[in-house]
Tab-separated table of C-alpha atoms in Angstrom:
chain	number	residue	atom	x	y	z
A	1	MET	CA	105.340	145.965	77.394
A	2	PRO	CA	103.397	145.468	74.134
A	3	ALA	CA	101.868	142.087	73.394
A	4	LEU	CA	103.977	139.857	71.216
A	5	SER	CA	102.748	139.183	67.708
A	6	THR	CA	102.952	135.533	66.786
A	7	PRO	CA	102.822	133.631	63.485
A	8	TYR	CA	101.768	130.401	65.149
A	9	THR	CA	98.663	128.472	64.219
A	10	VAL	CA	95.647	128.444	66.514
A	11	HIS	CA	95.188	125.428	68.766
A	12	GLY	CA	92.762	124.232	71.367
A	13	GLY	CA	93.701	123.638	74.995
A	14	SER	CA	95.623	126.045	77.191
A	15	ASP	CA	95.897	129.717	76.323
A	16	SER	CA	97.415	132.843	77.853
A	17	GLY	CA	94.360	133.648	79.961
A	18	PRO	CA	93.218	132.400	83.369
A	19	PRO	CA	93.049	128.640	83.953
A	20	VAL	CA	90.372	126.865	81.937
A	21	LEU	CA	87.869	125.140	84.206
A	22	HIS	CA	85.964	123.225	81.532
A	23	ASP	CA	87.892	122.697	78.306
A	24	PHE	CA	85.830	121.686	75.273
A	25	SER	CA	88.513	123.070	72.934
A	26	SER	CA	91.001	120.191	73.306
A	27	ASN	CA	90.500	116.702	71.899
A	28	ALA	CA	92.612	115.024	74.585
A	29	ASN	CA	91.071	112.220	76.628
A	30	PRO	CA	89.501	114.043	79.613
A	31	TYR	CA	89.694	110.881	81.720
A	32	GLY	CA	93.463	111.084	81.799
A	33	PRO	CA	96.180	108.432	81.755
A	34	PRO	CA	96.274	104.979	83.329
A	35	PRO	CA	97.431	105.238	86.962
A	36	GLY	CA	100.517	103.150	86.234
A	37	LEU	CA	101.675	105.630	83.632
A	38	LEU	CA	101.461	108.550	86.033
A	39	GLN	CA	103.626	106.674	88.506
A	40	ALA	CA	106.089	105.741	85.773
A	41	LEU	CA	106.405	109.394	84.770
A	42	ARG	CA	107.070	110.382	88.372
A	43	ASP	CA	109.762	107.707	88.572
A	44	THR	CA	111.434	108.630	85.269
A	45	ASP	CA	115.145	109.346	85.639
A	46	ARG	CA	115.715	112.893	84.402
A	47	SER	CA	119.278	113.090	85.652
A	48	ARG	CA	120.808	111.745	82.452
A	49	TYR	CA	120.273	111.648	78.703
A	50	PRO	CA	118.125	108.875	77.258
A	51	ASP	CA	119.665	106.562	74.675
A	52	PRO	CA	120.180	108.894	71.681
A	53	HIS	CA	119.190	106.061	69.329
A	54	TYR	CA	116.083	105.046	71.352
A	55	LEU	CA	116.843	101.460	70.384
A	56	ALA	CA	114.707	99.710	73.016
A	57	LEU	CA	111.797	102.055	72.327
A	58	ARG	CA	112.006	101.578	68.572
A	59	GLN	CA	112.219	97.815	68.946
A	60	ALA	CA	109.155	97.766	71.198
A	61	LEU	CA	107.087	100.051	68.946
A	62	GLY	CA	108.211	98.150	65.857
A	63	ALA	CA	107.089	94.864	67.425
A	64	MET	CA	103.722	96.393	68.325
A	65	HIS	CA	103.113	97.542	64.744
A	66	GLY	CA	104.814	94.597	63.048
A	67	VAL	CA	107.474	96.714	61.334
A	68	ASP	CA	111.255	96.786	61.381
A	69	PRO	CA	112.597	99.067	64.172
A	70	GLU	CA	114.460	101.066	61.506
A	71	ARG	CA	111.074	102.289	60.296
A	72	VAL	CA	110.190	103.816	63.696
A	73	LEU	CA	111.177	107.473	64.125
A	74	PRO	CA	110.566	108.980	67.587
A	75	CYS	CA	109.378	112.596	67.411
A	76	SER	CA	108.926	115.422	69.875
A	77	GLY	CA	105.168	115.566	69.352
A	78	GLY	CA	103.060	115.561	66.224
A	79	ALA	CA	103.905	119.157	65.312
A	80	GLU	CA	107.639	118.402	65.224
A	81	ALA	CA	106.991	115.354	63.046
A	82	ILE	CA	104.943	117.458	60.616
A	83	ARG	CA	107.705	120.064	60.378
A	84	ARG	CA	110.385	117.436	59.843
A	85	LEU	CA	108.429	115.580	57.172
A	86	SER	CA	107.694	118.826	55.363
A	87	LEU	CA	111.345	119.868	55.407
A	88	ALA	CA	112.462	116.467	54.112
A	89	ALA	CA	109.931	116.720	51.298
A	90	ARG	CA	111.105	120.230	50.420
A	91	LEU	CA	114.730	119.109	50.297
A	92	HIS	CA	113.880	116.256	47.955
A	93	GLY	CA	111.941	118.037	45.284
A	94	VAL	CA	108.326	118.154	46.452
A	95	CYS	CA	106.867	121.281	44.900
A	96	GLU	CA	103.401	121.367	46.467
A	97	VAL	CA	101.635	120.219	49.639
A	98	TRP	CA	97.975	119.206	49.719
A	99	VAL	CA	96.099	119.609	52.983
A	100	PRO	CA	92.536	118.915	54.156
A	101	GLN	CA	90.349	121.984	54.621
A	102	PRO	CA	88.978	122.016	57.230
A	103	GLY	CA	92.015	120.405	58.815
A	104	PHE	CA	94.821	120.767	61.334
A	105	GLY	CA	96.558	124.077	60.654
A	106	ASP	CA	100.103	122.817	61.235
A	107	TYR	CA	100.175	120.997	57.876
A	108	ALA	CA	99.807	124.257	55.955
A	109	ALA	CA	101.915	126.242	58.440
A	110	ALA	CA	104.858	123.881	57.925
A	111	ALA	CA	104.547	124.182	54.147
A	112	HIS	CA	104.256	127.969	54.198
A	113	ALA	CA	107.359	128.251	56.401
A	114	LEU	CA	109.276	126.473	53.619
A	115	ASP	CA	107.710	128.509	50.780
A	116	LEU	CA	105.872	125.425	49.560
A	117	PRO	CA	102.536	126.181	47.870
A	118	CYS	CA	99.484	124.601	49.505
A	119	ARG	CA	96.412	123.205	47.836
A	120	ASN	CA	93.282	122.490	49.872
A	121	PHE	CA	90.869	119.601	49.410
A	122	ALA	CA	87.476	119.417	51.096
A	123	ASP	CA	87.190	115.677	51.670
A	124	ALA	CA	88.390	112.267	50.513
A	125	ASP	CA	86.344	112.318	47.305
A	126	ALA	CA	87.768	115.695	46.330
A	127	LEU	CA	91.285	114.434	47.050
A	128	ILE	CA	90.793	111.323	44.898
A	129	GLN	CA	89.505	113.418	42.013
A	130	ALA	CA	92.393	115.899	42.301
A	131	LEU	CA	94.981	113.107	42.348
A	132	GLY	CA	93.453	111.653	39.200
A	133	GLU	CA	93.774	114.988	37.454
A	134	ALA	CA	97.363	115.411	38.675
A	135	ALA	CA	98.701	112.082	37.403
A	136	SER	CA	102.313	112.353	36.188
A	137	ALA	CA	102.521	115.952	37.436
A	138	ALA	CA	105.245	117.412	39.689
A	139	PRO	CA	105.871	115.679	43.059
A	140	VAL	CA	103.199	116.304	45.707
A	141	LEU	CA	103.007	115.663	49.453
A	142	VAL	CA	99.491	114.836	50.703
A	143	TRP	CA	98.343	115.088	54.320
A	144	LEU	CA	95.294	113.124	55.431
A	145	CYS	CA	93.946	112.894	58.986
A	146	GLU	CA	92.072	109.673	59.846
A	147	PRO	CA	89.687	110.188	61.534
A	148	CYS	CA	89.629	113.822	60.519
A	149	ASN	CA	90.358	116.648	62.906
A	150	PRO	CA	88.172	118.737	63.220
A	151	THR	CA	85.156	117.096	61.545
A	152	GLY	CA	85.457	113.550	62.921
A	153	ALA	CA	84.783	112.165	59.422
A	154	THR	CA	86.354	108.855	58.402
A	155	LEU	CA	87.016	107.162	55.050
A	156	THR	CA	84.937	104.242	53.808
A	157	PRO	CA	86.533	101.064	52.373
A	158	ALA	CA	85.530	102.204	48.891
A	159	GLN	CA	87.228	105.560	49.386
A	160	TRP	CA	90.420	103.913	50.629
A	161	HIS	CA	90.481	101.666	47.555
A	162	ALA	CA	89.969	104.590	45.197
A	163	LEU	CA	92.608	106.616	47.022
A	164	SER	CA	95.118	103.784	46.711
A	165	LEU	CA	94.599	103.639	42.948
A	166	ALA	CA	94.846	107.422	42.631
A	167	LEU	CA	98.102	107.523	44.588
A	168	ASP	CA	99.579	104.777	42.405
A	169	ALA	CA	98.763	106.774	39.297
A	170	SER	CA	99.904	110.161	40.613
A	171	GLY	CA	103.090	109.195	42.447
A	172	ALA	CA	102.171	111.486	45.354
A	173	ALA	CA	103.567	110.785	48.829
A	174	LEU	CA	100.872	110.204	51.473
A	175	CYS	CA	101.266	111.141	55.138
A	176	LEU	CA	98.539	109.782	57.426
A	177	ASP	CA	97.911	111.558	60.715
A	178	LEU	CA	96.420	108.884	62.994
A	179	ALA	CA	96.443	110.951	66.177
A	180	TYR	CA	92.787	110.313	66.975
A	181	GLU	CA	92.441	106.709	65.876
A	182	PRO	CA	92.808	105.429	69.491
A	183	LEU	CA	89.840	107.610	70.514
A	184	ARG	CA	87.520	106.247	67.832
A	185	LEU	CA	84.352	105.341	69.699
A	186	ASP	CA	83.567	102.166	67.811
A	187	GLY	CA	85.421	99.902	65.405
A	188	GLY	CA	88.565	100.945	63.597
A	189	SER	CA	89.833	102.534	60.430
A	190	ALA	CA	89.192	100.731	57.139
A	191	LEU	CA	92.733	101.653	56.041
A	192	PRO	CA	93.970	98.693	53.942
A	193	ASP	CA	97.291	97.132	54.897
A	194	ARG	CA	98.793	97.775	51.473
A	195	LEU	CA	98.136	101.508	51.648
A	196	ALA	CA	99.318	101.660	55.262
A	197	ASP	CA	102.638	100.160	54.144
A	198	LEU	CA	102.998	102.761	51.387
A	199	ALA	CA	102.252	105.786	53.601
A	200	TRP	CA	104.018	107.638	56.351
A	201	ARG	CA	101.970	107.172	59.523
A	202	LEU	CA	102.018	109.625	62.411
A	203	HIS	CA	100.998	108.389	65.889
A	204	CYS	CA	100.446	110.813	68.792
A	205	PRO	CA	99.292	108.706	71.771
A	206	ASN	CA	99.558	111.558	74.282
A	207	LYS	CA	96.065	112.629	73.186
A	208	ALA	CA	94.439	109.279	73.936
A	209	LEU	CA	96.396	109.117	77.193
A	210	GLY	CA	95.265	112.596	78.268
A	211	LEU	CA	98.848	113.849	78.596
A	212	THR	CA	99.260	116.409	75.817
A	213	GLY	CA	101.791	118.272	77.977
A	214	VAL	CA	104.217	115.366	77.455
A	215	ARG	CA	105.490	115.975	73.941
A	216	ALA	CA	105.969	112.548	72.403
A	217	ALA	CA	104.981	110.939	69.099
A	218	TYR	CA	106.439	108.674	66.430
A	219	LEU	CA	106.417	108.157	62.702
A	220	LEU	CA	106.259	104.838	60.899
A	221	ALA	CA	108.096	105.007	57.602
A	222	PRO	CA	106.777	103.209	54.485
A	223	ALA	CA	107.848	99.631	53.888
A	224	GLN	CA	109.931	100.737	50.892
A	225	ASP	CA	112.113	103.834	50.795
A	226	GLN	CA	110.639	106.662	48.752
A	227	ALA	CA	112.475	109.147	46.585
A	228	LEU	CA	110.241	111.993	47.782
A	229	LEU	CA	110.692	111.237	51.503
A	230	PRO	CA	113.736	109.039	52.096
A	231	LEU	CA	113.940	107.521	55.568
A	232	GLN	CA	117.616	108.429	55.910
A	233	ARG	CA	116.832	112.118	55.444
A	234	LEU	CA	114.102	112.023	58.102
A	235	GLN	CA	116.557	110.411	60.500
A	236	ALA	CA	119.257	112.969	59.746
A	237	LEU	CA	116.920	115.921	60.301
A	238	ALA	CA	116.020	114.851	63.844
A	239	PRO	CA	117.706	116.836	66.626
A	240	SER	CA	119.795	114.941	69.156
A	241	TRP	CA	117.643	113.469	71.933
A	242	VAL	CA	114.456	114.401	70.142
A	243	LEU	CA	112.515	112.814	73.037
A	244	ALA	CA	113.004	113.838	76.643
A	245	ALA	CA	113.071	111.083	79.248
A	246	GLU	CA	109.373	111.435	80.120
A	247	GLY	CA	108.433	111.284	76.434
A	248	GLN	CA	110.251	107.989	76.119
A	249	THR	CA	108.440	106.712	79.216
A	250	LEU	CA	105.059	107.680	77.779
A	251	LEU	CA	105.688	105.881	74.498
A	252	MET	CA	106.974	102.736	76.226
A	253	HIS	CA	103.816	102.595	78.346
A	254	TRP	CA	101.631	103.269	75.314
A	255	ILE	CA	102.459	99.774	74.113
A	256	ALA	CA	100.571	98.271	77.054
A	257	ALA	CA	97.957	101.018	77.402
A	258	ARG	CA	96.771	100.913	73.773
A	259	ASP	CA	94.640	97.820	74.310
A	260	GLY	CA	94.281	98.143	78.086
A	261	ALA	CA	91.224	98.475	80.277
A	262	HIS	CA	91.692	102.179	81.016
A	263	LEU	CA	91.478	103.292	77.395
A	264	HIS	CA	88.548	100.946	76.756
A	265	GLU	CA	86.692	102.383	79.744
A	266	SER	CA	87.506	105.931	78.620
A	267	ARG	CA	85.944	105.284	75.218
A	268	GLU	CA	82.833	103.811	76.845
A	269	ARG	CA	82.413	106.901	79.004
A	270	LEU	CA	83.182	109.255	76.124
A	271	ARG	CA	80.547	107.552	73.974
A	272	ALA	CA	77.869	108.435	76.524
A	273	ASP	CA	79.304	111.931	77.019
A	274	TRP	CA	79.351	112.570	73.264
A	275	LEU	CA	75.767	111.458	72.744
A	276	ALA	CA	74.534	113.571	75.653
A	277	LEU	CA	76.403	116.660	74.408
A	278	ARG	CA	75.106	116.327	70.863
A	279	GLU	CA	71.513	115.844	71.990
A	280	ALA	CA	71.632	118.754	74.426
A	281	LEU	CA	73.070	121.203	71.883
A	282	GLN	CA	70.710	120.073	69.139
A	283	ALA	CA	67.826	120.724	71.538
A	284	ARG	CA	69.154	124.270	71.879
A	285	GLY	CA	69.153	124.820	68.126
A	286	TRP	CA	72.820	124.105	67.406
A	287	GLN	CA	73.737	122.487	64.075
A	288	TRP	CA	76.361	119.726	63.657
A	289	LEU	CA	78.419	119.733	60.464
A	290	VAL	CA	78.755	115.945	60.199
A	291	PRO	CA	75.846	113.637	61.143
A	292	ALA	CA	76.331	111.379	64.151
A	293	ASP	CA	78.440	108.322	63.353
A	294	PRO	CA	78.950	105.599	65.968
A	295	SER	CA	82.529	105.069	64.776
A	296	CYS	CA	83.584	108.735	64.951
A	297	PRO	CA	85.895	110.199	67.583
A	298	PRO	CA	84.314	112.231	70.415
A	299	PHE	CA	84.621	115.660	68.804
A	300	GLY	CA	83.128	117.545	65.903
A	301	LEU	CA	82.099	120.876	64.403
A	302	VAL	CA	78.987	122.681	65.543
A	303	ARG	CA	77.353	126.028	64.759
A	304	PRO	CA	75.460	127.811	67.558
A	305	ASP	CA	72.029	129.332	67.427
A	306	GLY	CA	73.273	132.900	66.992
A	307	THR	CA	74.182	133.984	70.521
A	308	ALA	CA	76.504	136.988	70.099
A	309	ASP	CA	80.096	137.083	71.398
A	310	LEU	CA	79.723	133.551	72.655
A	311	LEU	CA	83.381	132.519	72.995
A	312	PRO	CA	84.657	135.436	75.109
A	313	ARG	CA	81.551	135.352	77.288
A	314	LEU	CA	82.023	131.651	77.997
A	315	ARG	CA	85.774	132.070	78.473
A	316	ARG	CA	85.138	134.609	81.249
A	317	GLN	CA	83.229	131.842	83.016
A	318	GLY	CA	86.139	129.398	82.671
A	319	ILE	CA	84.634	127.504	79.716
A	320	LYS	CA	86.575	127.248	76.472
A	321	LEU	CA	85.391	126.206	72.999
A	322	ARG	CA	87.556	126.011	69.871
A	323	ASP	CA	86.859	128.673	67.256
A	324	ALA	CA	86.840	127.007	63.829
A	325	HIS	CA	87.794	130.195	61.979
A	326	SER	CA	91.357	128.906	61.614
A	327	PHE	CA	89.927	125.779	59.989
A	328	GLY	CA	88.317	128.007	57.353
A	329	LEU	CA	84.869	127.791	58.960
A	330	PRO	CA	83.988	131.106	60.620
A	331	GLY	CA	80.909	130.850	62.823
A	332	TRP	CA	81.570	127.205	63.669
A	333	TYR	CA	83.168	125.710	66.781
A	334	ARG	CA	84.920	122.442	67.430
A	335	LEU	CA	83.702	120.783	70.607
A	336	SER	CA	84.908	117.650	72.327
A	337	ALA	CA	83.035	115.346	74.678
A	338	GLN	CA	83.657	116.131	78.342
A	339	PRO	CA	82.480	114.582	81.621
A	340	ALA	CA	79.030	115.338	82.996
A	341	ALA	CA	80.103	118.157	85.333
A	342	ALA	CA	81.710	120.100	82.472
A	343	ARG	CA	78.725	119.468	80.215
A	344	ARG	CA	76.322	120.781	82.858
A	345	ALA	CA	78.445	123.885	83.323
A	346	LEU	CA	78.420	124.571	79.575
A	347	LEU	CA	74.682	124.069	79.179
A	348	GLN	CA	73.844	126.196	82.208
A	349	ALA	CA	76.104	128.965	80.910
A	350	LEU	CA	74.471	128.816	77.486
A	351	ASP	CA	71.006	129.050	79.038
A	352	ARG	CA	72.042	132.053	81.128
A	353	LEU	CA	73.296	133.773	77.988
A	354	ARG	CA	69.846	133.464	76.398
A	355	PRO	CA	67.471	135.327	78.728
A	356	GLY	CA	63.834	134.526	78.247
A	357	GLN	CA	64.558	131.109	76.751
A	358	SER	CA	63.327	127.991	78.490
A	359	PRO	CA	66.216	125.559	78.953
A	360	SER	CA	65.782	122.398	76.944
A	361	PRO	CA	66.372	119.046	78.608
């Protein structure tokens, strides 16, 4: 039977090949979920539908974020939220979508599926300049990932201030993807409260909890309804029971896990893992796209020293990296921090692929 052609965007994580032994291609927390969450998932009642309105969940998440429960929209993962937001924007007159490049491919894929033109911006400064030039133009939907996937870059307070002014002048609708904020290694986003209240905010805690196979996320709607993305339309576009029972369980436990000991300990371990990985690859002649930043998440873009056919050769050894070609950066890879055993396996494999080279420390 011939292989199926697929229009889907490229992702890290599992693929159609043999099991991955050491996965540097996914940004999920490699230290997994809190033990209590695993037990709660095992105990979840799958014999009946969850509440179709998810009232208790929305009340709990609203209290955690200090927003009205009506502003909380459960979603079946971040990708479903992106598709639903894009469709709502298309139905309400948005004529163009702006996406970060490099950036998560689902933003552009959702726009292209709806015949919405896409415009790329390289970074926050380029976005601010473009918004200034587009003031009073046709309605625009802007996606921004904070911190950025795949670069790990984050906005400064000055950039947030300038972006807020540019959005006011342009009338564009801002959608913030905050999937990796819980994995920030130090500090937090400088996102000002005023701009947070004006933007749509996407939260995908299954990444920080190391449970990407449980499809669960949620959107926080702006404090005031927007003509470009009305809350009522987003609610109406959701399928019935958008969350399965285990997705609801994950999000309920996220409320306690967000500031719990397990996630704190995971970040501490990932900080050491990230530093060790960066130093080891730099010693082998690899180049990082963004300089080390203590506040960045534990992943980033790196270019190897020129070893040919690197990805398939590593994949045959059970080691997977994320090709950045789909991010618009051929020759670069996105790597995430992994525990010491995985890091040793990667470095040993790289040294074997370079005969005659003396392994660096």
